[in-house]
Amino acid sequence: GIQVEQSPPDLILQEGANSTLRCNFSDSVNNLQWFHQNPWGQLINLFYIPSGTKQNGRLSATTVATERYSLLYISSSQTTDSGVYFCAVRNTGTASKLTFGTGTRLQVTL
Amino acid sequence: DSGVTQTPKHLITATGQRVTLRCSPRSGDLSVYWYQQSLDQGLQFLIQYYNGEERAKGNILERFSAQQFPDLHSELNLSSLELGDSALYFCASSRLAGGAETQYFGPGTRLLVL
């Protein structure tokens, strides 16, 4: 099946810093979503982005499907950004299930 | 709030027991998915239903079963529970809109098997 790798696995930032999280996938996809899992375990939708670029406030994401990667940018990080960020993809031509990466654990400190 | 509801939020039970987890999808969503998040396996797809019919199966154990009812809510049944079944179980729902199919996740049911 499709492989999804995320880097870095862990990230510690000071409040106000910027960061870039990366997601590499091993096959063509027709769905890519970024999620934030907060400390209470909730999975919050950030972006649906199988290709192109989107922005939502301090967050933006870019997917280059032909090169099989996606990037999530967090600017001016806040302590509430702490948690685990997951990339999840749906392999083209397969069932609708999402395959998740192992996540990037982000800690934002004061 | 994603619009997907799951009950119960927490469940503590003993090995060998059987439990039922319930999910109500977002209004209008016909697809329901179940995922398991455990420390050693990460987030894994279990099963998908679409408008009452099983659509796809993932790494779901034979001791686990699911169904989707006519009102589109879904239940995941876990039987002969083992310690290793302790995990966070998520339900997600989706619909196709404008060529996009975004999955929205419920808050999860945290299962602890003692």
GROMACS .gro file of C-alpha atoms in nm:
model
  224
    1GLY     CA    1   0.000   0.000   0.000
    2ILE     CA    2   0.090   0.366  -0.015
    3GLN     CA    3   0.354   0.488   0.228
    4VAL     CA    4   0.329   0.827   0.401
    5GLU     CA    5   0.630   0.976   0.577
    6GLN     CA    6   0.629   1.292   0.781
    7SER     CA    7   0.920   1.499   0.899
    8PRO     CA    8   1.044   1.607   1.138
    9PRO     CA    9   0.899   1.363   1.393
   10ASP     CA   10   0.936   1.618   1.674
   11LEU     CA   11   0.965   1.994   1.678
   12ILE     CA   12   1.005   2.240   1.964
   13LEU     CA   13   0.952   2.607   1.888
   14GLN     CA   14   0.939   2.928   2.081
   15GLU     CA   15   0.622   3.126   2.051
   16GLY     CA   16   0.633   3.350   1.747
   17ALA     CA   17   0.859   3.126   1.540
   18ASN     CA   18   0.773   2.984   1.199
   19SER     CA   19   0.791   2.620   1.094
   20THR     CA   20   0.753   2.391   0.795
   21LEU     CA   21   0.623   2.036   0.823
   22ARG     CA   22   0.671   1.793   0.537
   23CYS     CA   23   0.470   1.496   0.411
   24ASN     CA   24   0.609   1.260   0.145
   25PHE     CA   25   0.394   0.992  -0.014
   26SER     CA   26   0.492   0.700  -0.234
   27ASP     CA   27   0.216   0.694  -0.496
   28SER     CA   28  -0.038   0.917  -0.671
   29VAL     CA   29  -0.315   1.055  -0.454
   30ASN     CA   30  -0.653   1.215  -0.515
   31ASN     CA   31  -0.708   1.329  -0.158
   32LEU     CA   32  -0.466   1.479   0.090
   33GLN     CA   33  -0.575   1.622   0.422
   34TRP     CA   34  -0.380   1.784   0.705
   35PHE     CA   35  -0.506   1.742   1.061
   36HIS     CA   36  -0.411   1.880   1.399
   37GLN     CA   37  -0.462   1.645   1.692
   38ASN     CA   38  -0.491   1.857   2.001
   39PRO     CA   39  -0.384   1.746   2.350
   40TRP     CA   40  -0.740   1.622   2.415
   41GLY     CA   41  -0.714   1.383   2.121
   42GLN     CA   42  -0.947   1.561   1.881
   43LEU     CA   43  -0.857   1.547   1.512
   44ILE     CA   44  -0.920   1.888   1.361
   45ASN     CA   45  -0.934   1.937   0.987
   46LEU     CA   46  -0.684   2.194   0.866
   47PHE     CA   47  -0.677   2.154   0.489
   48TYR     CA   48  -0.811   1.942   0.208
   49ILE     CA   49  -0.533   1.990  -0.045
   50PRO     CA   50  -0.469   1.719  -0.307
   51SER     CA   51  -0.284   1.981  -0.514
   52GLY     CA   52  -0.203   2.352  -0.512
   53THR     CA   53  -0.178   2.600  -0.228
   54LYS     CA   54  -0.424   2.713   0.036
   55GLN     CA   55  -0.405   2.956   0.324
   56ASN     CA   56  -0.608   2.986   0.640
   57GLY     CA   57  -0.489   3.255   0.877
   58ARG     CA   58  -0.142   3.171   1.007
   59LEU     CA   59  -0.149   2.832   0.839
   60SER     CA   60  -0.088   2.751   0.476
   61ALA     CA   61  -0.029   2.433   0.281
   62THR     CA   62   0.115   2.339  -0.054
   63THR     CA   63   0.091   2.006  -0.231
   64VAL     CA   64   0.302   1.920  -0.534
   65ALA     CA   65   0.128   1.603  -0.643
   66THR     CA   66   0.365   1.532  -0.933
   67GLU     CA   67   0.658   1.524  -0.690
   68ARG     CA   68   0.458   1.346  -0.418
   69TYR     CA   69   0.495   1.581  -0.127
   70SER     CA   70   0.301   1.834   0.074
   71LEU     CA   71   0.416   2.109   0.309
   72LEU     CA   72   0.234   2.269   0.601
   73TYR     CA   73   0.356   2.613   0.708
   74ILE     CA   74   0.283   2.752   1.051
   75SER     CA   75   0.373   3.117   1.099
   76SER     CA   76   0.393   3.314   1.425
   77SER     CA   77   0.333   2.998   1.625
   78GLN     CA   78   0.127   3.009   1.944
   79THR     CA   79   0.112   2.769   2.238
   80THR     CA   80  -0.231   2.656   2.118
   81ASP     CA   81  -0.061   2.519   1.803
   82SER     CA   82   0.096   2.244   2.016
   83GLY     CA   83  -0.011   1.890   1.939
   84VAL     CA   84   0.045   1.637   1.664
   85TYR     CA   85   0.007   1.722   1.296
   86PHE     CA   86  -0.097   1.442   1.063
   87CYS     CA   87  -0.095   1.420   0.689
   88ALA     CA   88  -0.339   1.166   0.542
   89VAL     CA   89  -0.376   1.060   0.180
   90ARG     CA   90  -0.607   0.857  -0.039
   91ASN     CA   91  -0.433   0.653  -0.307
   92THR     CA   92  -0.577   0.716  -0.654
   93GLY     CA   93  -0.790   0.428  -0.775
   94THR     CA   94  -0.833   0.267  -0.436
   95ALA     CA   95  -1.107   0.277  -0.179
   96SER     CA   96  -1.185   0.601   0.001
   97LYS     CA   97  -0.986   0.519   0.313
   98LEU     CA   98  -0.722   0.763   0.431
   99THR     CA   99  -0.370   0.641   0.503
  100PHE     CA  100  -0.210   0.845   0.778
  101GLY     CA  101   0.150   0.940   0.830
  102THR     CA  102   0.315   0.895   1.169
  103GLY     CA  103   0.277   1.262   1.251
  104THR     CA  104   0.491   1.555   1.362
  105ARG     CA  105   0.469   1.633   1.732
  106LEU     CA  106   0.494   2.010   1.782
  107GLN     CA  107   0.554   2.181   2.114
  108VAL     CA  108   0.538   2.559   2.127
  109THR     CA  109   0.693   2.713   2.437
  110LEU     CA  110   0.668   3.063   2.584
  111ASP     CA  111  -1.717   2.103   1.603
  112SER     CA  112  -1.696   1.867   1.302
  113GLY     CA  113  -2.065   1.768   1.319
  114VAL     CA  114  -1.975   1.402   1.372
  115THR     CA  115  -2.079   1.269   1.712
  116GLN     CA  116  -1.952   0.963   1.893
  117THR     CA  117  -2.063   0.796   2.213
  118PRO     CA  118  -1.945   0.713   2.465
  119LYS     CA  119  -1.641   0.940   2.508
  120HIS     CA  120  -1.469   0.696   2.743
  121LEU     CA  121  -1.514   0.325   2.807
  122ILE     CA  122  -1.339   0.107   3.061
  123THR     CA  123  -1.401  -0.264   3.047
  124ALA     CA  124  -1.239  -0.599   3.116
  125THR     CA  125  -1.076  -0.855   2.891
  126GLY     CA  126  -1.321  -1.091   2.726
  127GLN     CA  127  -1.605  -0.840   2.729
  128ARG     CA  128  -1.798  -0.692   2.437
  129VAL     CA  129  -1.863  -0.322   2.373
  130THR     CA  130  -2.049  -0.115   2.115
  131LEU     CA  131  -1.932   0.224   1.993
  132ARG     CA  132  -2.176   0.454   1.823
  133CYS     CA  133  -2.131   0.720   1.558
  134SER     CA  134  -2.367   0.972   1.400
  135PRO     CA  135  -2.231   1.125   1.077
  136ARG     CA  136  -2.270   1.486   0.965
  137SER     CA  137  -2.610   1.560   0.825
  138GLY     CA  138  -2.620   1.452   0.461
  139ASP     CA  139  -2.303   1.241   0.469
  140LEU     CA  140  -2.358   0.890   0.337
  141SER     CA  141  -2.010   0.749   0.405
  142VAL     CA  142  -1.894   0.648   0.750
  143TYR     CA  143  -1.542   0.530   0.831
  144TRP     CA  144  -1.395   0.377   1.145
  145TYR     CA  145  -1.031   0.425   1.242
  146GLN     CA  146  -0.826   0.299   1.535
  147GLN     CA  147  -0.543   0.497   1.693
  148SER     CA  148  -0.308   0.298   1.913
  149LEU     CA  149   0.038   0.380   2.042
  150ASP     CA  150   0.212   0.106   1.846
  151GLN     CA  151   0.009   0.107   1.521
  152GLY     CA  152  -0.072   0.475   1.476
  153LEU     CA  153  -0.397   0.574   1.301
  154GLN     CA  154  -0.532   0.286   1.095
  155PHE     CA  155  -0.842   0.244   0.883
  156LEU     CA  156  -1.078  -0.030   0.995
  157ILE     CA  157  -1.389  -0.024   0.776
  158GLN     CA  158  -1.610   0.198   0.558
  159TYR     CA  159  -1.984   0.197   0.503
  160TYR     CA  160  -2.170   0.385   0.234
  161ASN     CA  161  -2.547   0.428   0.261
  162GLY     CA  162  -2.585   0.112   0.464
  163GLU     CA  163  -2.353  -0.111   0.264
  164GLU     CA  164  -1.999  -0.216   0.351
  165ARG     CA  165  -1.768  -0.044   0.101
  166ALA     CA  166  -1.412  -0.122   0.212
  167LYS     CA  167  -1.229  -0.314   0.480
  168GLY     CA  168  -0.893  -0.242   0.630
  169ASN     CA  169  -0.707  -0.395   0.920
  170ILE     CA  170  -1.018  -0.496   1.108
  171LEU     CA  171  -0.997  -0.801   1.331
  172GLU     CA  172  -1.254  -1.081   1.299
  173ARG     CA  173  -1.359  -1.006   1.658
  174PHE     CA  174  -1.473  -0.663   1.539
  175SER     CA  175  -1.779  -0.592   1.330
  176ALA     CA  176  -1.970  -0.286   1.221
  177GLN     CA  177  -2.293  -0.183   1.058
  178GLN     CA  178  -2.464   0.127   0.927
  179PHE     CA  179  -2.833   0.169   0.990
  180PRO     CA  180  -3.106   0.322   0.768
  181ASP     CA  181  -3.076   0.654   0.955
  182LEU     CA  182  -2.704   0.642   0.860
  183HIS     CA  183  -2.567   0.614   1.211
  184SER     CA  184  -2.309   0.342   1.256
  185GLU     CA  185  -2.201   0.109   1.531
  186LEU     CA  186  -1.868  -0.066   1.582
  187ASN     CA  187  -1.887  -0.383   1.789
  188LEU     CA  188  -1.575  -0.511   1.960
  189SER     CA  189  -1.592  -0.855   2.121
  190SER     CA  190  -1.365  -1.087   2.320
  191LEU     CA  191  -1.167  -0.779   2.410
  192GLU     CA  192  -0.794  -0.803   2.471
  193LEU     CA  193  -0.554  -0.564   2.641
  194GLY     CA  194  -0.417  -0.468   2.301
  195ASP     CA  195  -0.757  -0.338   2.189
  196SER     CA  196  -0.711  -0.038   2.417
  197ALA     CA  197  -0.705   0.257   2.179
  198LEU     CA  198  -0.881   0.568   2.059
  199TYR     CA  199  -1.151   0.480   1.806
  200PHE     CA  200  -1.255   0.747   1.560
  201CYS     CA  201  -1.550   0.767   1.331
  202ALA     CA  202  -1.538   0.993   1.026
  203SER     CA  203  -1.795   1.085   0.766
  204SER     CA  204  -1.776   1.235   0.419
  205ARG     CA  205  -1.970   1.330   0.109
  206LEU     CA  206  -1.863   1.415  -0.243
  207ALA     CA  207  -1.906   1.789  -0.305
  208GLY     CA  208  -1.759   1.983  -0.598
  209GLY     CA  209  -1.520   1.700  -0.678
  210ALA     CA  210  -1.378   1.698  -0.326
  211GLU     CA  211  -1.442   1.443  -0.054
  212THR     CA  212  -1.322   1.569   0.283
  213GLN     CA  213  -1.341   1.334   0.580
  214TYR     CA  214  -1.453   1.492   0.906
  215PHE     CA  215  -1.367   1.315   1.228
  216GLY     CA  216  -1.566   1.277   1.546
  217PRO     CA  217  -1.414   1.334   1.892
  218GLY     CA  218  -1.336   0.964   1.936
  219THR     CA  219  -1.411   0.698   2.195
  220ARG     CA  220  -1.124   0.618   2.428
  221LEU     CA  221  -1.136   0.247   2.515
  222LEU     CA  222  -0.937   0.102   2.801
  223VAL     CA  223  -0.936  -0.275   2.844
  224LEU     CA  224  -0.815  -0.392   3.186
   0.00000   0.00000   0.00000
